[in-house]
PDB file of C-alpha atoms in Angstrom:
ATOM      1  CA  MET A  71      93.677 117.840  54.699  1.00 47.00           C
ATOM      2  CA  GLY A  72      96.726 119.977  55.132  1.00 49.00           C
ATOM      3  CA  ARG A  73      99.636 118.925  57.993  1.00 44.00           C
ATOM      4  CA  ALA A  74      98.477 121.770  60.005  1.00 44.00           C
ATOM      5  CA  GLY A  75      94.973 121.111  59.532  1.00 46.00           C
ATOM      6  CA  PHE A  76      94.941 118.012  60.365  1.00 40.00           C
ATOM      7  CA  ALA A  77      96.919 119.136  63.626  1.00 41.00           C
ATOM      8  CA  ALA A  78      94.045 121.792  64.362  1.00 42.00           C
ATOM      9  CA  ARG A  79      91.779 118.329  64.452  1.00 43.00           C
ATOM     10  CA  GLU A  80      94.242 116.233  66.641  1.00 43.00           C
ATOM     11  CA  VAL A  81      93.966 118.801  69.520  1.00 43.00           C
ATOM     12  CA  SER A  82      89.966 119.575  69.373  1.00 45.00           C
ATOM     13  CA  GLU A  83      89.310 115.767  69.073  1.00 44.00           C
ATOM     14  CA  ARG A  84      92.321 115.553  72.783  1.00 45.00           C
ATOM     15  CA  GLU A  85      90.660 118.586  74.314  1.00 47.00           C
ATOM     16  CA  THR A  86      86.529 116.833  73.846  1.00 47.00           C
ATOM     17  CA  MET A  87      87.934 113.550  74.913  1.00 51.00           C
ATOM     18  CA  GLY A  88      89.305 115.182  78.496  1.00 59.00           C
ATOM     19  CA  ALA A  89      89.253 112.297  80.084  1.00 71.00           C
ATOM     20  CA  THR A  90      92.001 110.118  78.741  1.00 84.00           C
ATOM     21  CA  THR A  91      93.450 108.120  80.677  1.00 87.00           C
ATOM     22  CA  THR A  92      97.211 108.747  80.720  1.00 91.00           C
ATOM     23  CA  VAL A  93      99.776 105.637  81.092  1.00 90.00           C
ATOM     24  CA  HIS A  94     103.824 105.941  81.877  1.00 91.00           C
ATOM     25  CA  LEU A  95     106.484 103.032  80.472  1.00 92.00           C
ATOM     26  CA  LEU A  96     109.648 104.380  82.073  1.00 90.00           C
ATOM     27  CA  ARG A  97     112.175 101.894  80.960  1.00 93.00           C
ATOM     28  CA  HIS A  98     114.589 100.952  84.444  1.00 90.00           C
ATOM     29  CA  GLY A  99     118.052 102.368  85.727  1.00 88.00           C
ATOM     30  CA  GLU A 100     120.935 101.282  84.489  1.00 92.00           C
ATOM     31  CA  VAL A 101     122.983  97.284  84.892  1.00 91.00           C
ATOM     32  CA  ASP A 102     125.702  96.508  87.018  1.00 89.00           C
ATOM     33  CA  ASN A 103     126.808  94.850  83.649  1.00 92.00           C
ATOM     34  CA  PRO A 104     131.115  94.759  83.964  1.00 92.00           C
ATOM     35  CA  THR A 105     131.245  91.750  80.899  1.00 92.00           C
ATOM     36  CA  GLY A 106     128.435  93.218  78.646  1.00 92.00           C
ATOM     37  CA  VAL A 107     126.171  90.184  79.068  1.00 91.00           C
ATOM     38  CA  LEU A 108     123.011  90.083  76.843  1.00 92.00           C
ATOM     39  CA  TYR A 109     120.979  88.902  80.778  1.00 90.00           C
ATOM     40  CA  GLY A 110     117.559  89.982  78.387  1.00 92.00           C
ATOM     41  CA  CYS A 111     115.008  88.223  80.794  1.00 90.00           C
ATOM     42  CA  MET A 112     117.640  86.283  83.257  1.00 88.00           C
ATOM     43  CA  ALA A 113     117.499  86.386  86.854  1.00 81.00           C
ATOM     44  CA  GLY A 114     119.835  87.931  89.496  1.00 83.00           C
ATOM     45  CA  TYR A 115     120.851  91.201  87.281  1.00 87.00           C
ATOM     46  CA  HIS A 116     120.169  94.581  89.650  1.00 80.00           C
ATOM     47  CA  LEU A 117     121.008  98.478  89.412  1.00 80.00           C
ATOM     48  CA  SER A 118     124.419  99.935  89.157  1.00 85.00           C
ATOM     49  CA  PRO A 119     125.164 102.767  91.534  1.00 73.00           C
ATOM     50  CA  LEU A 120     124.296 104.923  88.946  1.00 86.00           C
ATOM     51  CA  GLY A 121     121.170 102.904  87.937  1.00 81.00           C
ATOM     52  CA  ARG A 122     120.261 103.832  91.701  1.00 72.00           C
ATOM     53  CA  ARG A 123     120.204 107.248  90.773  1.00 74.00           C
ATOM     54  CA  MET A 124     118.253 107.154  87.854  1.00 82.00           C
ATOM     55  CA  ALA A 125     115.866 105.481  89.624  1.00 78.00           C
ATOM     56  CA  ALA A 126     115.428 107.820  92.098  1.00 70.00           C
ATOM     57  CA  ARG A 127     115.573 110.640  89.622  1.00 79.00           C
ATOM     58  CA  ALA A 128     113.172 109.277  88.231  1.00 80.00           C
ATOM     59  CA  ALA A 129     111.120 109.539  91.593  1.00 75.00           C
ATOM     60  CA  GLU A 130     111.638 112.881  91.857  1.00 70.00           C
ATOM     61  CA  HIS A 131     110.067 112.947  87.533  1.00 84.00           C
ATOM     62  CA  PHE A 132     107.024 112.171  89.449  1.00 79.00           C
ATOM     63  CA  ALA A 133     106.917 112.968  92.178  1.00 71.00           C
ATOM     64  CA  GLY A 134     103.595 115.716  91.812  1.00 72.00           C
ATOM     65  CA  ALA A 135     101.532 113.038  89.818  1.00 79.00           C
ATOM     66  CA  GLU A 136      98.363 112.216  90.799  1.00 79.00           C
ATOM     67  CA  LEU A 137      99.310 108.113  89.954  1.00 78.00           C
ATOM     68  CA  SER A 138      96.859 105.344  90.204  1.00 77.00           C
ATOM     69  CA  ALA A 139      98.476 102.462  90.091  1.00 80.00           C
ATOM     70  CA  LEU A 140     102.056 101.325  89.678  1.00 78.00           C
ATOM     71  CA  VAL A 141     102.769  98.391  87.465  1.00 84.00           C
ATOM     72  CA  SER A 142     105.952  96.419  87.600  1.00 84.00           C
ATOM     73  CA  SER A 143     108.512  93.399  85.472  1.00 86.00           C
ATOM     74  CA  PRO A 144     109.122  90.247  88.013  1.00 82.00           C
ATOM     75  CA  LEU A 145     112.980  91.234  87.326  1.00 83.00           C
ATOM     76  CA  GLU A 146     114.952  92.758  89.295  1.00 76.00           C
ATOM     77  CA  ARG A 147     116.179  95.342  87.306  1.00 84.00           C
ATOM     78  CA  ALA A 148     112.828  97.055  87.535  1.00 81.00           C
ATOM     79  CA  ARG A 149     111.921  96.106  90.265  1.00 75.00           C
ATOM     80  CA  GLU A 150     113.639  97.294  91.540  1.00 72.00           C
ATOM     81  CA  THR A 151     113.730 101.007  89.404  1.00 74.00           C
ATOM     82  CA  MET A 152     110.041 101.087  91.500  1.00 73.00           C
ATOM     83  CA  GLY A 153     111.034 100.243  94.823  1.00 63.00           C
ATOM     84  CA  ALA A 154     110.541 103.883  96.629  1.00 63.00           C
ATOM     85  CA  THR A 155     106.548 103.311  96.392  1.00 79.00           C
ATOM     86  CA  THR A 156     106.225 101.801 100.249  1.00 90.00           C
ATOM     87  CA  THR A 157     104.220  97.739 100.853  1.00 92.00           C
ATOM     88  CA  VAL A 158     101.951  98.655 104.215  1.00 97.00           C
ATOM     89  CA  HIS A 159     100.329  94.511 104.374  1.00 97.00           C
ATOM     90  CA  LEU A 160      96.496  94.110 106.254  1.00 98.00           C
ATOM     91  CA  LEU A 161      96.098  90.831 107.579  1.00 98.00           C
ATOM     92  CA  ARG A 162      93.448  89.556 108.566  1.00 98.00           C
ATOM     93  CA  HIS A 163      93.184  87.730 111.780  1.00 98.00           C
ATOM     94  CA  GLY A 164      93.210  83.245 111.552  1.00 97.00           C
ATOM     95  CA  GLU A 165      89.869  81.395 113.120  1.00 96.00           C
ATOM     96  CA  VAL A 166      87.524  82.097 115.647  1.00 96.00           C
ATOM     97  CA  ASP A 167      87.041  80.164 118.212  1.00 95.00           C
ATOM     98  CA  ASN A 168      83.398  80.888 118.593  1.00 92.00           C
ATOM     99  CA  PRO A 169      81.967  78.047 118.637  1.00 90.00           C
ATOM    100  CA  THR A 170      77.625  79.510 118.772  1.00 86.00           C
ATOM    101  CA  GLY A 171      78.179  82.504 116.161  1.00 86.00           C
ATOM    102  CA  VAL A 172      78.156  84.916 118.474  1.00 89.00           C
ATOM    103  CA  LEU A 173      79.348  88.401 116.728  1.00 88.00           C
ATOM    104  CA  TYR A 174      81.790  89.590 119.526  1.00 91.00           C
ATOM    105  CA  GLY A 175      83.350  92.928 116.962  1.00 91.00           C
ATOM    106  CA  CYS A 176      84.863  94.644 119.461  1.00 91.00           C
ATOM    107  CA  MET A 177      84.065  92.030 122.951  1.00 94.00           C
ATOM    108  CA  ALA A 178      87.466  91.096 125.044  1.00 93.00           C
ATOM    109  CA  GLY A 179      87.265  87.049 125.210  1.00 94.00           C
ATOM    110  CA  TYR A 180      87.325  85.496 121.820  1.00 96.00           C
ATOM    111  CA  HIS A 181      90.388  83.585 120.650  1.00 97.00           C
ATOM    112  CA  LEU A 182      92.118  81.814 118.002  1.00 97.00           C
ATOM    113  CA  SER A 183      90.595  78.248 117.494  1.00 97.00           C
ATOM    114  CA  PRO A 184      93.145  75.155 117.415  1.00 97.00           C
ATOM    115  CA  LEU A 185      92.444  75.524 113.171  1.00 97.00           C
ATOM    116  CA  GLY A 186      93.280  80.053 113.566  1.00 97.00           C
ATOM    117  CA  ARG A 187      96.792  78.970 114.976  1.00 98.00           C
ATOM    118  CA  ARG A 188      97.679  77.501 111.749  1.00 98.00           C
ATOM    119  CA  MET A 189      96.694  80.014 110.020  1.00 98.00           C
ATOM    120  CA  ALA A 190      98.070  82.316 111.632  1.00 98.00           C
ATOM    121  CA  ALA A 191     101.568  79.994 111.406  1.00 98.00           C
ATOM    122  CA  ARG A 192     100.894  79.652 107.172  1.00 98.00           C
ATOM    123  CA  ALA A 193     100.539  83.260 107.437  1.00 98.00           C
ATOM    124  CA  ALA A 194     104.212  83.982 109.741  1.00 98.00           C
ATOM    125  CA  GLU A 195     105.741  81.378 106.230  1.00 97.00           C
ATOM    126  CA  HIS A 196     104.468  83.844 103.784  1.00 97.00           C
ATOM    127  CA  PHE A 197     106.057  86.739 105.582  1.00 97.00           C
ATOM    128  CA  ALA A 198     109.218  84.904 106.314  1.00 95.00           C
ATOM    129  CA  GLY A 199     111.208  86.287 103.914  1.00 91.00           C
ATOM    130  CA  ALA A 200     110.030  89.266 103.929  1.00 92.00           C
ATOM    131  CA  GLU A 201     112.443  92.631 105.366  1.00 91.00           C
ATOM    132  CA  LEU A 202     109.935  93.800 107.455  1.00 96.00           C
ATOM    133  CA  SER A 203     110.496  97.041 109.125  1.00 97.00           C
ATOM    134  CA  ALA A 204     106.808  97.662 111.577  1.00 98.00           C
ATOM    135  CA  LEU A 205     104.085  95.053 113.225  1.00 98.00           C
ATOM    136  CA  VAL A 206     101.400  96.623 114.114  1.00 98.00           C
ATOM    137  CA  SER A 207      98.675  95.041 115.716  1.00 98.00           C
ATOM    138  CA  SER A 208      95.247  95.780 116.541  1.00 98.00           C
ATOM    139  CA  PRO A 209      94.415  95.260 120.877  1.00 98.00           C
ATOM    140  CA  LEU A 210      92.276  91.970 120.404  1.00 98.00           C
ATOM    141  CA  GLU A 211      94.012  88.749 121.292  1.00 98.00           C
ATOM    142  CA  ARG A 212      92.595  86.748 118.223  1.00 98.00           C
ATOM    143  CA  ALA A 213      94.883  89.934 115.839  1.00 98.00           C
ATOM    144  CA  ARG A 214      97.932  89.974 118.819  1.00 98.00           C
ATOM    145  CA  GLU A 215      97.821  86.098 118.101  1.00 98.00           C
ATOM    146  CA  THR A 216      97.861  86.254 114.774  1.00 98.00           C
ATOM    147  CA  MET A 217     100.349  88.454 114.942  1.00 98.00           C
ATOM    148  CA  ALA A 218     102.706  85.935 117.328  1.00 98.00           C
ATOM    149  CA  PRO A 219     104.462  83.149 115.107  1.00 98.00           C
ATOM    150  CA  ILE A 220     105.248  85.760 113.000  1.00 98.00           C
ATOM    151  CA  ALA A 221     106.497  87.937 115.481  1.00 98.00           C
ATOM    152  CA  ALA A 222     108.409  85.243 116.884  1.00 98.00           C
ATOM    153  CA  LEU A 223     110.725  85.506 112.584  1.00 97.00           C
ATOM    154  CA  HIS A 224     111.624  89.326 113.175  1.00 97.00           C
ATOM    155  CA  PRO A 225     112.771  88.880 116.339  1.00 96.00           C
ATOM    156  CA  GLY A 226     114.100  92.631 115.953  1.00 96.00           C
ATOM    157  CA  LEU A 227     110.948  94.139 115.826  1.00 98.00           C
ATOM    158  CA  GLU A 228     108.722  94.670 118.366  1.00 98.00           C
ATOM    159  CA  VAL A 229     104.893  95.053 117.417  1.00 98.00           C
ATOM    160  CA  ARG A 230     103.053  98.028 118.791  1.00 98.00           C
ATOM    161  CA  ILE A 231      99.638  98.404 119.038  1.00 98.00           C
ATOM    162  CA  ASP A 232      97.365 100.544 117.031  1.00 98.00           C
ATOM    163  CA  SER A 233      93.571 101.229 118.254  1.00 97.00           C
ATOM    164  CA  ASP A 234      93.034 102.531 115.139  1.00 98.00           C
ATOM    165  CA  VAL A 235      92.736  99.408 113.077  1.00 98.00           C
ATOM    166  CA  ILE A 236      90.607  97.260 115.843  1.00 98.00           C
ATOM    167  CA  GLU A 237      87.224  95.596 114.601  1.00 97.00           C
ATOM    168  CA  ALA A 238      84.539  98.255 114.302  1.00 95.00           C
ATOM    169  CA  ALA A 239      81.806  99.220 117.263  1.00 91.00           C
ATOM    170  CA  ASN A 240      78.301  97.097 116.347  1.00 89.00           C
ATOM    171  CA  VAL A 241      75.131  96.845 118.136  1.00 81.00           C
ATOM    172  CA  PHE A 242      74.464  93.675 117.648  1.00 81.00           C
ATOM    173  CA  GLU A 243      77.965  92.308 119.483  1.00 84.00           C
ATOM    174  CA  GLY A 244      77.234  89.018 121.690  1.00 82.00           C
ATOM    175  CA  GLN A 245      73.868  88.148 119.718  1.00 82.00           C
ATOM    176  CA  VAL A 246      74.658  85.141 117.900  1.00 81.00           C
ATOM    177  CA  PHE A 247      73.505  85.410 114.218  1.00 69.00           C
ATOM    178  CA  GLY A 248      74.174  81.720 113.582  1.00 61.00           C
ATOM    179  CA  LYS A 249      73.003  79.985 110.668  1.00 61.00           C
ATOM    180  CA  GLY A 250      71.152  82.615 108.920  1.00 61.00           C
ATOM    181  CA  ASN A 251      70.782  85.893 110.776  1.00 65.00           C
ATOM    182  CA  LYS A 252      68.401  84.907 113.888  1.00 65.00           C
ATOM    183  CA  ALA A 253      69.460  88.099 115.254  1.00 67.00           C
ATOM    184  CA  LEU A 254      68.389  89.893 112.537  1.00 69.00           C
ATOM    185  CA  ARG A 255      64.660  88.367 112.422  1.00 68.00           C
ATOM    186  CA  SER A 256      64.053  89.676 116.350  1.00 73.00           C
ATOM    187  CA  PRO A 257      61.821  92.482 116.410  1.00 76.00           C
ATOM    188  CA  ARG A 258      63.430  94.288 119.239  1.00 75.00           C
ATOM    189  CA  ASN A 259      66.687  95.206 116.756  1.00 69.00           C
ATOM    190  CA  TRP A 260      65.012  96.299 113.288  1.00 71.00           C
ATOM    191  CA  ARG A 261      65.004  99.979 114.301  1.00 76.00           C
ATOM    192  CA  TYR A 262      68.990  99.685 114.010  1.00 67.00           C
ATOM    193  CA  LEU A 263      68.387  98.653 110.377  1.00 75.00           C
ATOM    194  CA  SER A 264      67.120 101.825 109.010  1.00 78.00           C
ATOM    195  CA  ASN A 265      70.238 102.600 107.397  1.00 81.00           C
ATOM    196  CA  PRO A 266      72.816 100.363 105.463  1.00 81.00           C
ATOM    197  CA  LEU A 267      73.858 103.054 103.709  1.00 84.00           C
ATOM    198  CA  THR A 268      76.177 104.749 107.401  1.00 88.00           C
ATOM    199  CA  PRO A 269      75.607 102.137 108.277  1.00 91.00           C
ATOM    200  CA  SER A 270      72.911 102.901 111.361  1.00 80.00           C
ATOM    201  CA  TRP A 271      73.846  99.087 113.045  1.00 79.00           C
ATOM    202  CA  GLY A 272      77.480 100.736 114.156  1.00 88.00           C
ATOM    203  CA  GLU A 273      80.735 102.534 113.624  1.00 95.00           C
ATOM    204  CA  PRO A 274      79.701 104.852 110.454  1.00 96.00           C
ATOM    205  CA  TYR A 275      82.407 103.669 107.380  1.00 96.00           C
ATOM    206  CA  VAL A 276      83.367 106.647 106.470  1.00 97.00           C
ATOM    207  CA  GLU A 277      85.174 106.719 110.537  1.00 97.00           C
ATOM    208  CA  ILE A 278      86.651 103.523 109.958  1.00 98.00           C
ATOM    209  CA  ALA A 279      88.169 104.305 106.186  1.00 98.00           C
ATOM    210  CA  GLU A 280      89.632 107.458 107.853  1.00 98.00           C
ATOM    211  CA  ARG A 281      91.101 105.627 110.678  1.00 98.00           C
ATOM    212  CA  MET A 282      92.739 103.269 108.812  1.00 98.00           C
ATOM    213  CA  THR A 283      93.975 104.784 106.064  1.00 98.00           C
ATOM    214  CA  ARG A 284      95.103 106.971 109.392  1.00 98.00           C
ATOM    215  CA  ALA A 285      97.188 103.681 110.622  1.00 98.00           C
ATOM    216  CA  ILE A 286      98.383 103.049 106.669  1.00 98.00           C
ATOM    217  CA  MET A 287     100.338 106.005 105.786  1.00 98.00           C
ATOM    218  CA  ARG A 288     101.148 106.061 109.712  1.00 98.00           C
ATOM    219  CA  ALA A 289     103.291 102.411 109.693  1.00 98.00           C
ATOM    220  CA  ALA A 290     104.066 103.724 106.219  1.00 96.00           C
ATOM    221  CA  GLU A 291     106.236 106.624 107.727  1.00 95.00           C
ATOM    222  CA  GLU A 292     107.625 103.759 110.196  1.00 96.00           C
ATOM    223  CA  VAL A 293     109.726 101.979 107.719  1.00 94.00           C
ATOM    224  CA  PRO A 294     112.272 103.433 104.892  1.00 88.00           C
ATOM    225  CA  ALA A 295     110.849 104.486 101.336  1.00 82.00           C
ATOM    226  CA  GLY A 296     110.877 101.091 100.044  1.00 82.00           C
ATOM    227  CA  GLY A 297     110.330  99.010 103.198  1.00 89.00           C
ATOM    228  CA  GLN A 298     107.585  97.502 104.208  1.00 94.00           C
ATOM    229  CA  ALA A 299     105.012  97.337 107.194  1.00 98.00           C
ATOM    230  CA  LEU A 300     102.901  94.716 108.652  1.00 98.00           C
ATOM    231  CA  ILE A 301      99.296  95.513 110.282  1.00 98.00           C
ATOM    232  CA  VAL A 302      96.952  92.445 111.942  1.00 98.00           C
ATOM    233  CA  SER A 303      93.901  93.214 110.942  1.00 98.00           C
ATOM    234  CA  HIS A 304      90.025  92.192 111.243  1.00 98.00           C
ATOM    235  CA  GLN A 305      87.564  91.732 107.427  1.00 97.00           C
ATOM    236  CA  LEU A 306      85.461  95.215 108.289  1.00 97.00           C
ATOM    237  CA  PRO A 307      88.228  97.970 108.771  1.00 98.00           C
ATOM    238  CA  ILE A 308      89.997  96.127 106.383  1.00 98.00           C
ATOM    239  CA  TRP A 309      87.094  95.584 103.453  1.00 98.00           C
ATOM    240  CA  ILE A 310      86.427  99.758 104.070  1.00 98.00           C
ATOM    241  CA  ALA A 311      90.265 100.745 103.760  1.00 98.00           C
ATOM    242  CA  ARG A 312      90.268  98.995 100.243  1.00 97.00           C
ATOM    243  CA  CYS A 313      87.187 100.152  99.332  1.00 96.00           C
ATOM    244  CA  ALA A 314      88.259 103.841  99.838  1.00 96.00           C
ATOM    245  CA  ALA A 315      91.856 103.425  98.587  1.00 94.00           C
ATOM    246  CA  GLU A 316      90.236 102.341  94.786  1.00 92.00           C
ATOM    247  CA  GLY A 317      88.073 104.405  95.158  1.00 92.00           C
ATOM    248  CA  ARG A 318      84.873 102.854  95.733  1.00 94.00           C
ATOM    249  CA  ARG A 319      81.314 103.046  97.581  1.00 94.00           C
ATOM    250  CA  LEU A 320      81.993 102.804 100.666  1.00 96.00           C
ATOM    251  CA  PRO A 321      78.459 101.365 101.815  1.00 92.00           C
ATOM    252  CA  HIS A 322      78.151  96.771 101.029  1.00 91.00           C
ATOM    253  CA  ASP A 323      77.454  93.518 100.820  1.00 89.00           C
ATOM    254  CA  PRO A 324      78.698  91.474 103.376  1.00 87.00           C
ATOM    255  CA  ARG A 325      78.663  88.615 101.343  1.00 87.00           C
ATOM    256  CA  PHE A 326      81.044  89.931  99.500  1.00 91.00           C
ATOM    257  CA  ARG A 327      84.292  91.372 100.830  1.00 93.00           C
ATOM    258  CA  LYS A 328      87.103  90.458  99.339  1.00 94.00           C
ATOM    259  CA  CYS A 329      88.780  88.936 102.858  1.00 96.00           C
ATOM    260  CA  THR A 330      88.960  86.213 103.710  1.00 95.00           C
ATOM    261  CA  LEU A 331      90.751  84.836 107.046  1.00 96.00           C
ATOM    262  CA  ALA A 332      93.906  85.157 107.318  1.00 97.00           C
ATOM    263  CA  SER A 333      94.167  87.142 103.749  1.00 97.00           C
ATOM    264  CA  VAL A 334      97.022  89.869 103.123  1.00 98.00           C
ATOM    265  CA  THR A 335      94.802  92.990 101.342  1.00 97.00           C
ATOM    266  CA  SER A 336      98.946  95.000 100.492  1.00 95.00           C
ATOM    267  CA  PHE A 337      99.093  98.920 100.203  1.00 94.00           C
ATOM    268  CA  GLY A 338     101.175 100.309  98.233  1.00 89.00           C
ATOM    269  CA  VAL A 339     102.054 103.965  99.808  1.00 90.00           C
ATOM    270  CA  LEU A 340     104.448 105.662  97.435  1.00 81.00           C
ATOM    271  CA  HIS A 341     104.526 110.065  98.614  1.00 77.00           C
ATOM    272  CA  GLY A 342     103.032 109.708 101.364  1.00 86.00           C
ATOM    273  CA  ARG A 343      98.898 108.157  98.584  1.00 85.00           C
ATOM    274  CA  ILE A 344      97.912 104.652  98.168  1.00 89.00           C
ATOM    275  CA  VAL A 345      99.369 104.199  94.575  1.00 81.00           C
ATOM    276  CA  ARG A 346      98.842  99.975  94.776  1.00 84.00           C
ATOM    277  CA  VAL A 347      96.578  97.267  96.506  1.00 91.00           C
ATOM    278  CA  ASP A 348      96.846  93.737  96.000  1.00 91.00           C
ATOM    279  CA  TYR A 349      95.535  90.713  97.509  1.00 95.00           C
ATOM    280  CA  CYS A 350      96.413  87.255  98.738  1.00 95.00           C
ATOM    281  CA  GLU A 351      95.226  84.560 100.605  1.00 96.00           C
ATOM    282  CA  PRO A 352      98.233  82.021 102.208  1.00 96.00           C
ATOM    283  CA  ALA A 353      96.032  79.708 103.832  1.00 96.00           C
ATOM    284  CA  ARG A 354      93.271  79.640 101.336  1.00 94.00           C
ATOM    285  CA  ASP A 355      93.401  75.702 101.400  1.00 95.00           C
ATOM    286  CA  LEU A 356      93.023  75.977 105.254  1.00 95.00           C
ATOM    287  CA  ILE A 357      89.070  77.603 105.152  1.00 91.00           C
ATOM    288  CA  PRO A 358      86.544  75.446 105.063  1.00 83.00           C
ATOM    289  CA  ALA A 359      84.471  77.078 101.850  1.00 81.00           C
ATOM    290  CA  LYS A 360      81.719  77.028 103.564  1.00 74.00           C
ATOM    291  CA  ASP A 361      83.798  79.623 105.401  1.00 74.00           C
ATOM    292  CA  ARG A 362      85.156  81.346 103.051  1.00 72.00           C
ATOM    293  CA  ARG A 363      82.079  84.593 102.046  1.00 67.00           C
ATOM    294  CA  ALA A 364      81.213  83.936 106.122  1.00 71.00           C
ATOM    295  CA  ASN A 365      81.289  88.405 107.849  1.00 63.00           C
ATOM    296  CA  ILE A 366      81.564  86.681 111.550  1.00 63.00           C
ATOM    297  CA  SER A 367      84.362  83.589 111.652  1.00 62.00           C
ATOM    298  CA  ALA A 368      82.715  81.004 113.851  1.00 60.00           C
ATOM    299  CA  GLY A 369      85.137  78.398 115.225  1.00 60.00           C
ATOM    300  CA  GLY A 370      83.955  74.644 116.244  1.00 56.00           C
ATOM    301  CA  ALA A 371      80.477  76.385 115.308  1.00 54.00           C
ATOM    302  CA  GLN A 372      78.119  72.646 114.473  1.00 49.00           C
ATOM    303  CA  GLY A 373      76.725  72.919 110.573  1.00 42.00           C
TER     304      GLY A 373
END
């Protein structure tokens, strides 16, 4: 087959494929290295002023691209080239003092347990070296108490209270679920279980996604490009925000949410879009194994 025939076949195949995914590999900008050291994987080599201009030019190049993921080498010169991505961390509160297993939802008066305060301290250690430029919290006590030790390490920042990151409303608030979710076995509650997709028992998932995404974008706008913001919120809103960002279905089985107590779900924001989601569990070793998948924090509960 001649070269023209091969080219025609190649174009035809690409048109047939249609859904081709493109992965861009960007080389870092110029490095500040006046002595000409072969730095390889050595740490401590950063972009020069010209390199930062190159990084800015690369950001302009990709400004209109519909990027869905950002990945970087761990070396400084690569991370600085990627650096225009703003990161908004969503931290779930620590364990709540709730020995009877009440589904407290948006109810006031529920505070961190002693273990929950240790989880908050662990979260503060995790963010101690982070260059945070904004602190945001749900108005509920357990969220503000989780934020307190973090705010103490960043005294120049004022904590902004944002009702958009509050827990989701729920008709079961105040009822005791306990072992086996006994509230769901009560006939008086069955009428609320008709539609798990909306869901019929509480705030619609779509509305949770909208307000959480709005809060993430608002926090991202508060900090310099490439900066970091921290929001303390609750399991369901954080999980729904992640599902929305990753294009997952919003209805889900609560037992399989990946959002343990004092966990951090981080959203990378670039040009008004969420382009990256990361997750870590700084306090995992403090969480009893039986509680790692629990969707109600019941600190002090027996058995």
